[in-house]
PDB file of C-alpha atoms in Angstrom:
ATOM      1  CA  UNK A   1      12.579   5.765  -2.960  1.00 63.00           C
ATOM      2  CA  UNK A   2      10.581   7.843  -5.488  1.00 66.00           C
ATOM      3  CA  UNK A   3      11.983  11.374  -5.237  1.00 73.00           C
ATOM      4  CA  UNK A   4      11.252  13.373  -8.425  1.00 71.00           C
ATOM      5  CA  UNK A   5      14.309  15.311  -7.326  1.00 71.00           C
ATOM      6  CA  UNK A   6      17.098  17.087  -9.157  1.00 75.00           C
ATOM      7  CA  UNK A   7      20.721  17.155  -8.034  1.00 77.00           C
ATOM      8  CA  UNK A   8      20.169  20.731  -6.841  1.00 79.00           C
ATOM      9  CA  UNK A   9      17.120  19.924  -4.724  1.00 79.00           C
ATOM     10  CA  UNK A  10      18.904  16.973  -3.174  1.00 76.00           C
ATOM     11  CA  UNK A  11      21.876  19.136  -2.199  1.00 79.00           C
ATOM     12  CA  UNK A  12      19.475  21.563  -0.552  1.00 80.00           C
ATOM     13  CA  UNK A  13      17.677  18.811   1.369  1.00 83.00           C
ATOM     14  CA  UNK A  14      18.449  18.390   5.066  1.00 85.00           C
ATOM     15  CA  UNK A  15      17.704  14.852   6.300  1.00 87.00           C
ATOM     16  CA  UNK A  16      16.065  14.322   9.700  1.00 89.00           C
ATOM     17  CA  UNK A  17      18.413  14.207  12.667  1.00 92.00           C
ATOM     18  CA  UNK A  18      20.260  10.937  13.089  1.00 94.00           C
ATOM     19  CA  UNK A  19      19.783   9.856   9.491  1.00 94.00           C
ATOM     20  CA  UNK A  20      21.818   9.874   6.287  1.00 94.00           C
ATOM     21  CA  UNK A  21      20.518  10.241   2.736  1.00 91.00           C
ATOM     22  CA  UNK A  22      21.806   8.644  -0.471  1.00 93.00           C
ATOM     23  CA  UNK A  23      20.479   9.877  -3.837  1.00 90.00           C
ATOM     24  CA  UNK A  24      20.403   9.292  -7.559  1.00 90.00           C
ATOM     25  CA  UNK A  25      18.727  12.266  -9.200  1.00 82.00           C
ATOM     26  CA  UNK A  26      16.043  12.208 -11.860  1.00 73.00           C
ATOM     27  CA  UNK A  27      14.082  15.317 -12.812  1.00 67.00           C
ATOM     28  CA  UNK A  28      11.453  17.376 -11.021  1.00 62.00           C
ATOM     29  CA  UNK A  29       8.772  15.481 -12.967  1.00 62.00           C
ATOM     30  CA  UNK A  30      10.215  12.008 -13.501  1.00 71.00           C
ATOM     31  CA  UNK A  31      12.530   9.491 -11.871  1.00 79.00           C
ATOM     32  CA  UNK A  32      14.858   9.853  -8.941  1.00 85.00           C
ATOM     33  CA  UNK A  33      15.605   7.309  -6.213  1.00 91.00           C
ATOM     34  CA  UNK A  34      17.018   7.566  -2.734  1.00 90.00           C
ATOM     35  CA  UNK A  35      17.551   5.831   0.587  1.00 92.00           C
ATOM     36  CA  UNK A  36      17.093   7.490   3.972  1.00 91.00           C
ATOM     37  CA  UNK A  37      18.704   5.386   6.697  1.00 94.00           C
ATOM     38  CA  UNK A  38      19.398   5.788  10.410  1.00 94.00           C
ATOM     39  CA  UNK A  39      23.004   6.420  11.452  1.00 96.00           C
ATOM     40  CA  UNK A  40      22.529   3.946  14.321  1.00 96.00           C
ATOM     41  CA  UNK A  41      21.756   1.231  11.764  1.00 95.00           C
ATOM     42  CA  UNK A  42      24.797   2.171   9.656  1.00 96.00           C
ATOM     43  CA  UNK A  43      26.998   1.795  12.735  1.00 96.00           C
ATOM     44  CA  UNK A  44      26.167  -1.924  12.742  1.00 95.00           C
ATOM     45  CA  UNK A  45      28.053  -2.179   9.418  1.00 96.00           C
ATOM     46  CA  UNK A  46      31.397  -0.645  10.342  1.00 94.00           C
ATOM     47  CA  UNK A  47      33.905  -2.842   8.513  1.00 95.00           C
ATOM     48  CA  UNK A  48      33.832  -0.590   5.445  1.00 95.00           C
ATOM     49  CA  UNK A  49      32.284   2.771   4.517  1.00 96.00           C
ATOM     50  CA  UNK A  50      28.813   2.535   2.962  1.00 96.00           C
ATOM     51  CA  UNK A  51      29.144   2.082  -0.800  1.00 96.00           C
ATOM     52  CA  UNK A  52      26.476   3.820  -2.907  1.00 96.00           C
ATOM     53  CA  UNK A  53      26.270   2.469  -6.467  1.00 95.00           C
ATOM     54  CA  UNK A  54      24.096   4.089  -9.125  1.00 94.00           C
ATOM     55  CA  UNK A  55      23.156   1.264 -11.487  1.00 94.00           C
ATOM     56  CA  UNK A  56      20.739   3.252 -13.675  1.00 91.00           C
ATOM     57  CA  UNK A  57      20.625   7.018 -13.191  1.00 90.00           C
ATOM     58  CA  UNK A  58      17.414   8.035 -11.439  1.00 89.00           C
ATOM     59  CA  UNK A  59      15.993   4.500 -11.740  1.00 92.00           C
ATOM     60  CA  UNK A  60      18.066   2.002  -9.787  1.00 94.00           C
ATOM     61  CA  UNK A  61      20.751   2.197  -7.099  1.00 95.00           C
ATOM     62  CA  UNK A  62      22.287  -0.030  -4.448  1.00 95.00           C
ATOM     63  CA  UNK A  63      23.663   0.720  -0.976  1.00 96.00           C
ATOM     64  CA  UNK A  64      26.239  -1.889   0.088  1.00 95.00           C
ATOM     65  CA  UNK A  65      26.981  -2.375   3.792  1.00 96.00           C
ATOM     66  CA  UNK A  66      29.492  -4.688   5.486  1.00 95.00           C
ATOM     67  CA  UNK A  67      29.631  -5.398   9.215  1.00 95.00           C
ATOM     68  CA  UNK A  68      30.772  -8.001  11.756  1.00 94.00           C
ATOM     69  CA  UNK A  69      27.520  -9.950  11.385  1.00 88.00           C
ATOM     70  CA  UNK A  70      27.534  -9.977   7.593  1.00 90.00           C
ATOM     71  CA  UNK A  71      26.791  -7.914   4.507  1.00 92.00           C
ATOM     72  CA  UNK A  72      23.610  -6.209   3.360  1.00 93.00           C
ATOM     73  CA  UNK A  73      22.654  -4.799  -0.039  1.00 94.00           C
ATOM     74  CA  UNK A  74      19.759  -2.327  -0.192  1.00 95.00           C
ATOM     75  CA  UNK A  75      18.333  -1.764  -3.686  1.00 95.00           C
ATOM     76  CA  UNK A  76      16.039   1.161  -4.419  1.00 94.00           C
ATOM     77  CA  UNK A  77      14.210   1.402  -7.724  1.00 93.00           C
ATOM     78  CA  UNK A  78      11.686   3.501  -9.605  1.00 92.00           C
ATOM     79  CA  UNK A  79      10.279   1.713 -12.641  1.00 91.00           C
ATOM     80  CA  UNK A  80       8.964   3.812 -15.557  1.00 87.00           C
ATOM     81  CA  UNK A  81       5.300   4.726 -15.552  1.00 82.00           C
ATOM     82  CA  UNK A  82       2.840   5.943 -18.196  1.00 63.00           C
ATOM     83  CA  UNK A  83      -0.465   7.711 -18.470  1.00 43.00           C
ATOM     84  CA  UNK A  84      -3.559   6.185 -16.915  1.00 37.00           C
ATOM     85  CA  UNK A  85      -5.539   3.801 -19.101  1.00 38.00           C
ATOM     86  CA  UNK A  86      -9.229   4.594 -19.422  1.00 32.00           C
ATOM     87  CA  UNK A  87     -11.343   1.437 -19.442  1.00 28.00           C
ATOM     88  CA  UNK A  88     -13.234   0.638 -22.665  1.00 37.00           C
ATOM     89  CA  UNK A  89     -12.576   3.843 -24.607  1.00 37.00           C
ATOM     90  CA  UNK A  90     -10.561   5.079 -27.559  1.00 38.00           C
ATOM     91  CA  UNK A  91      -8.422   7.035 -25.143  1.00 38.00           C
ATOM     92  CA  UNK A  92      -7.843   3.822 -23.256  1.00 40.00           C
ATOM     93  CA  UNK A  93      -6.740   2.043 -26.406  1.00 39.00           C
ATOM     94  CA  UNK A  94      -4.266   4.792 -27.213  1.00 39.00           C
ATOM     95  CA  UNK A  95      -2.968   4.731 -23.677  1.00 41.00           C
ATOM     96  CA  UNK A  96      -2.489   0.983 -23.900  1.00 42.00           C
ATOM     97  CA  UNK A  97      -0.290   1.510 -26.946  1.00 44.00           C
ATOM     98  CA  UNK A  98       1.817   3.970 -24.975  1.00 45.00           C
ATOM     99  CA  UNK A  99       1.957   1.459 -22.144  1.00 48.00           C
ATOM    100  CA  UNK A 100       3.492  -1.196 -24.385  1.00 49.00           C
ATOM    101  CA  UNK A 101       6.577   0.957 -24.903  1.00 75.00           C
ATOM    102  CA  UNK A 102       7.168   0.888 -21.138  1.00 82.00           C
ATOM    103  CA  UNK A 103       7.417  -2.886 -20.952  1.00 85.00           C
ATOM    104  CA  UNK A 104      10.960  -3.227 -22.365  1.00 88.00           C
ATOM    105  CA  UNK A 105      12.168  -0.558 -19.951  1.00 89.00           C
ATOM    106  CA  UNK A 106      10.628  -2.341 -16.976  1.00 90.00           C
ATOM    107  CA  UNK A 107      11.921  -5.723 -18.127  1.00 92.00           C
ATOM    108  CA  UNK A 108      15.447  -4.314 -18.530  1.00 92.00           C
ATOM    109  CA  UNK A 109      15.453  -3.058 -14.925  1.00 93.00           C
ATOM    110  CA  UNK A 110      14.112  -6.402 -13.691  1.00 93.00           C
ATOM    111  CA  UNK A 111      16.910  -8.260 -15.474  1.00 94.00           C
ATOM    112  CA  UNK A 112      19.472  -5.835 -14.056  1.00 93.00           C
ATOM    113  CA  UNK A 113      18.276  -6.455 -10.488  1.00 93.00           C
ATOM    114  CA  UNK A 114      18.216 -10.232 -11.001  1.00 92.00           C
ATOM    115  CA  UNK A 115      21.765 -10.164 -12.362  1.00 91.00           C
ATOM    116  CA  UNK A 116      22.984  -8.229  -9.329  1.00 90.00           C
ATOM    117  CA  UNK A 117      21.307 -10.724  -6.986  1.00 88.00           C
ATOM    118  CA  UNK A 118      22.977 -13.647  -8.766  1.00 78.00           C
ATOM    119  CA  UNK A 119      26.342 -11.937  -8.266  1.00 75.00           C
ATOM    120  CA  UNK A 120      26.157 -11.494  -4.492  1.00 72.00           C
ATOM    121  CA  UNK A 121      26.105 -13.682  -1.392  1.00 72.00           C
ATOM    122  CA  UNK A 122      24.793 -10.795   0.719  1.00 81.00           C
ATOM    123  CA  UNK A 123      21.364 -10.538   2.238  1.00 88.00           C
ATOM    124  CA  UNK A 124      19.544  -8.129  -0.079  1.00 92.00           C
ATOM    125  CA  UNK A 125      16.480  -5.928   0.296  1.00 92.00           C
ATOM    126  CA  UNK A 126      14.759  -4.576  -2.827  1.00 94.00           C
ATOM    127  CA  UNK A 127      12.196  -1.807  -2.557  1.00 92.00           C
ATOM    128  CA  UNK A 128      10.745   1.079  -4.469  1.00 91.00           C
ATOM    129  CA  UNK A 129       7.997   2.101  -6.857  1.00 91.00           C
ATOM    130  CA  UNK A 130       7.496  -0.659  -9.428  1.00 92.00           C
ATOM    131  CA  UNK A 131       4.456   0.928 -11.114  1.00 90.00           C
ATOM    132  CA  UNK A 132       2.943  -2.486 -11.808  1.00 91.00           C
ATOM    133  CA  UNK A 133       1.555  -5.296  -9.672  1.00 92.00           C
ATOM    134  CA  UNK A 134       2.305  -9.009  -9.746  1.00 91.00           C
ATOM    135  CA  UNK A 135      -1.035 -10.405  -8.505  1.00 90.00           C
ATOM    136  CA  UNK A 136      -4.654  -9.665  -9.504  1.00 92.00           C
ATOM    137  CA  UNK A 137      -5.625  -8.734  -5.945  1.00 93.00           C
ATOM    138  CA  UNK A 138      -2.861  -6.114  -5.712  1.00 94.00           C
ATOM    139  CA  UNK A 139      -4.975  -3.544  -7.574  1.00 94.00           C
ATOM    140  CA  UNK A 140      -8.593  -2.754  -6.657  1.00 94.00           C
ATOM    141  CA  UNK A 141     -10.853  -0.568  -8.808  1.00 94.00           C
ATOM    142  CA  UNK A 142     -13.069   1.675  -6.723  1.00 94.00           C
ATOM    143  CA  UNK A 143     -16.014   2.049  -9.116  1.00 94.00           C
ATOM    144  CA  UNK A 144     -16.553  -1.658  -9.775  1.00 94.00           C
ATOM    145  CA  UNK A 145     -15.213  -2.995  -6.495  1.00 94.00           C
ATOM    146  CA  UNK A 146     -13.215  -5.589  -8.417  1.00 95.00           C
ATOM    147  CA  UNK A 147      -9.573  -6.630  -8.576  1.00 94.00           C
ATOM    148  CA  UNK A 148      -7.853  -5.448 -11.759  1.00 93.00           C
ATOM    149  CA  UNK A 149      -4.222  -6.459 -11.266  1.00 90.00           C
ATOM    150  CA  UNK A 150      -4.423  -8.742 -14.313  1.00 92.00           C
ATOM    151  CA  UNK A 151      -3.870  -5.674 -16.510  1.00 89.00           C
ATOM    152  CA  UNK A 152      -0.173  -6.051 -15.613  1.00 90.00           C
ATOM    153  CA  UNK A 153      -0.017  -9.762 -16.439  1.00 91.00           C
ATOM    154  CA  UNK A 154       2.800  -9.384 -19.011  1.00 90.00           C
ATOM    155  CA  UNK A 155       5.092  -7.495 -16.618  1.00 91.00           C
ATOM    156  CA  UNK A 156       4.149  -9.871 -13.787  1.00 92.00           C
ATOM    157  CA  UNK A 157       4.989 -12.950 -15.875  1.00 94.00           C
ATOM    158  CA  UNK A 158       8.402 -11.563 -16.819  1.00 94.00           C
ATOM    159  CA  UNK A 159       9.076 -10.499 -13.227  1.00 92.00           C
ATOM    160  CA  UNK A 160       8.462 -14.026 -11.922  1.00 91.00           C
ATOM    161  CA  UNK A 161      10.465 -15.507 -14.798  1.00 93.00           C
ATOM    162  CA  UNK A 162      13.633 -13.629 -13.830  1.00 92.00           C
ATOM    163  CA  UNK A 163      13.130 -13.135 -10.073  1.00 90.00           C
ATOM    164  CA  UNK A 164      11.905 -16.525  -8.891  1.00 87.00           C
ATOM    165  CA  UNK A 165      15.164 -18.283  -9.939  1.00 86.00           C
ATOM    166  CA  UNK A 166      17.111 -15.452  -8.260  1.00 84.00           C
ATOM    167  CA  UNK A 167      15.483 -16.304  -4.924  1.00 82.00           C
ATOM    168  CA  UNK A 168      13.689 -12.988  -4.409  1.00 85.00           C
ATOM    169  CA  UNK A 169      10.390 -13.062  -2.548  1.00 82.00           C
ATOM    170  CA  UNK A 170       7.941 -10.361  -1.566  1.00 85.00           C
ATOM    171  CA  UNK A 171       7.274  -9.402   2.044  1.00 84.00           C
ATOM    172  CA  UNK A 172       3.648  -9.434   3.102  1.00 81.00           C
ATOM    173  CA  UNK A 173       2.014  -6.044   3.574  1.00 81.00           C
ATOM    174  CA  UNK A 174      -1.621  -5.572   4.492  1.00 83.00           C
ATOM    175  CA  UNK A 175      -2.256  -2.099   3.103  1.00 86.00           C
ATOM    176  CA  UNK A 176      -2.286  -0.694  -0.415  1.00 90.00           C
ATOM    177  CA  UNK A 177       0.619   1.688  -0.977  1.00 88.00           C
ATOM    178  CA  UNK A 178      -1.033   3.833  -3.676  1.00 89.00           C
ATOM    179  CA  UNK A 179      -4.446   5.486  -3.428  1.00 91.00           C
ATOM    180  CA  UNK A 180      -5.519   7.124  -6.692  1.00 91.00           C
ATOM    181  CA  UNK A 181      -8.816   8.541  -7.931  1.00 93.00           C
ATOM    182  CA  UNK A 182      -9.653   5.326  -9.822  1.00 94.00           C
ATOM    183  CA  UNK A 183      -7.990   2.532  -7.874  1.00 94.00           C
ATOM    184  CA  UNK A 184      -5.831   1.436  -4.975  1.00 94.00           C
ATOM    185  CA  UNK A 185      -2.758  -0.688  -5.566  1.00 93.00           C
ATOM    186  CA  UNK A 186       0.333  -2.208  -4.015  1.00 91.00           C
ATOM    187  CA  UNK A 187       2.824  -0.555  -6.349  1.00 91.00           C
ATOM    188  CA  UNK A 188       5.608  -0.248  -3.758  1.00 90.00           C
ATOM    189  CA  UNK A 189       6.540  -3.718  -2.498  1.00 89.00           C
ATOM    190  CA  UNK A 190       9.515  -4.676  -0.371  1.00 89.00           C
ATOM    191  CA  UNK A 191      11.324  -7.894  -1.254  1.00 90.00           C
ATOM    192  CA  UNK A 192      14.048 -10.055   0.295  1.00 89.00           C
ATOM    193  CA  UNK A 193      16.833 -12.083  -1.262  1.00 86.00           C
ATOM    194  CA  UNK A 194      17.360 -14.760   1.376  1.00 73.00           C
ATOM    195  CA  UNK A 195      18.026 -18.477   1.640  1.00 59.00           C
ATOM    196  CA  UNK A 196      14.872 -20.654   1.561  1.00 58.00           C
ATOM    197  CA  UNK A 197      15.848 -22.184   4.908  1.00 54.00           C
ATOM    198  CA  UNK A 198      15.785 -18.743   6.513  1.00 57.00           C
ATOM    199  CA  UNK A 199      12.299 -18.111   5.165  1.00 57.00           C
ATOM    200  CA  UNK A 200      11.063 -21.166   7.037  1.00 54.00           C
ATOM    201  CA  UNK A 201      12.757 -20.087  10.262  1.00 55.00           C
ATOM    202  CA  UNK A 202      11.466 -16.526  10.323  1.00 61.00           C
ATOM    203  CA  UNK A 203       8.428 -14.416   9.468  1.00 61.00           C
ATOM    204  CA  UNK A 204       8.991 -11.019   7.874  1.00 63.00           C
ATOM    205  CA  UNK A 205       6.480  -8.296   7.022  1.00 59.00           C
ATOM    206  CA  UNK A 206       6.662  -4.644   6.068  1.00 60.00           C
ATOM    207  CA  UNK A 207       4.603  -1.497   6.603  1.00 61.00           C
ATOM    208  CA  UNK A 208       4.804   2.219   5.920  1.00 60.00           C
ATOM    209  CA  UNK A 209       6.204   4.316   8.788  1.00 61.00           C
ATOM    210  CA  UNK A 210       4.050   6.821  10.621  1.00 61.00           C
ATOM    211  CA  UNK A 211       4.675  10.372   9.411  1.00 52.00           C
ATOM    212  CA  UNK A 212       5.860  12.746  12.101  1.00 54.00           C
ATOM    213  CA  UNK A 213       4.413  16.288  11.967  1.00 43.00           C
TER     214      UNK A 213
END
């Protein structure tokens, strides 16, 4: 989902055989979302052409599919990020101030997703780079060996406030999705918008695909 791509680079991109790409461009340094999906999967939704909706340029988009077995909405998002916060330093304090300006942007995208979920009866999948975590154990600091996900408590509280009533829940994934010099974190969750009864009847997980070289 996170592309850092321009409209020109996306036009020059050739997707792997048997797949189709949908894009919303950002810049070479910031933003950009996309979905890469198998043509065989798209053929299961043949009652209408795939509808690609850009909800926030380079930040949020939705692919709408309709087939004989039902409808599916696939959301891809890339929440704003800021500079790394140094722990216990003046630089860290300044960075925290910069971080505060990101919160309204992240909260606006969260409300936008929740509103779209309230307005659809389709099964929906939401995925992308959220750039914050919703549980303390979703970020692990390498130097101290401790969980530090509480640094995102404000974003996490707002996320649960708007998403829990919308019926969105996170799929379990064992591995961290981001490995940085300071910490590891699950910044790239996958979530489902599904009836509670279906959650009881099924077990869903997610994992990163194996890269082919």
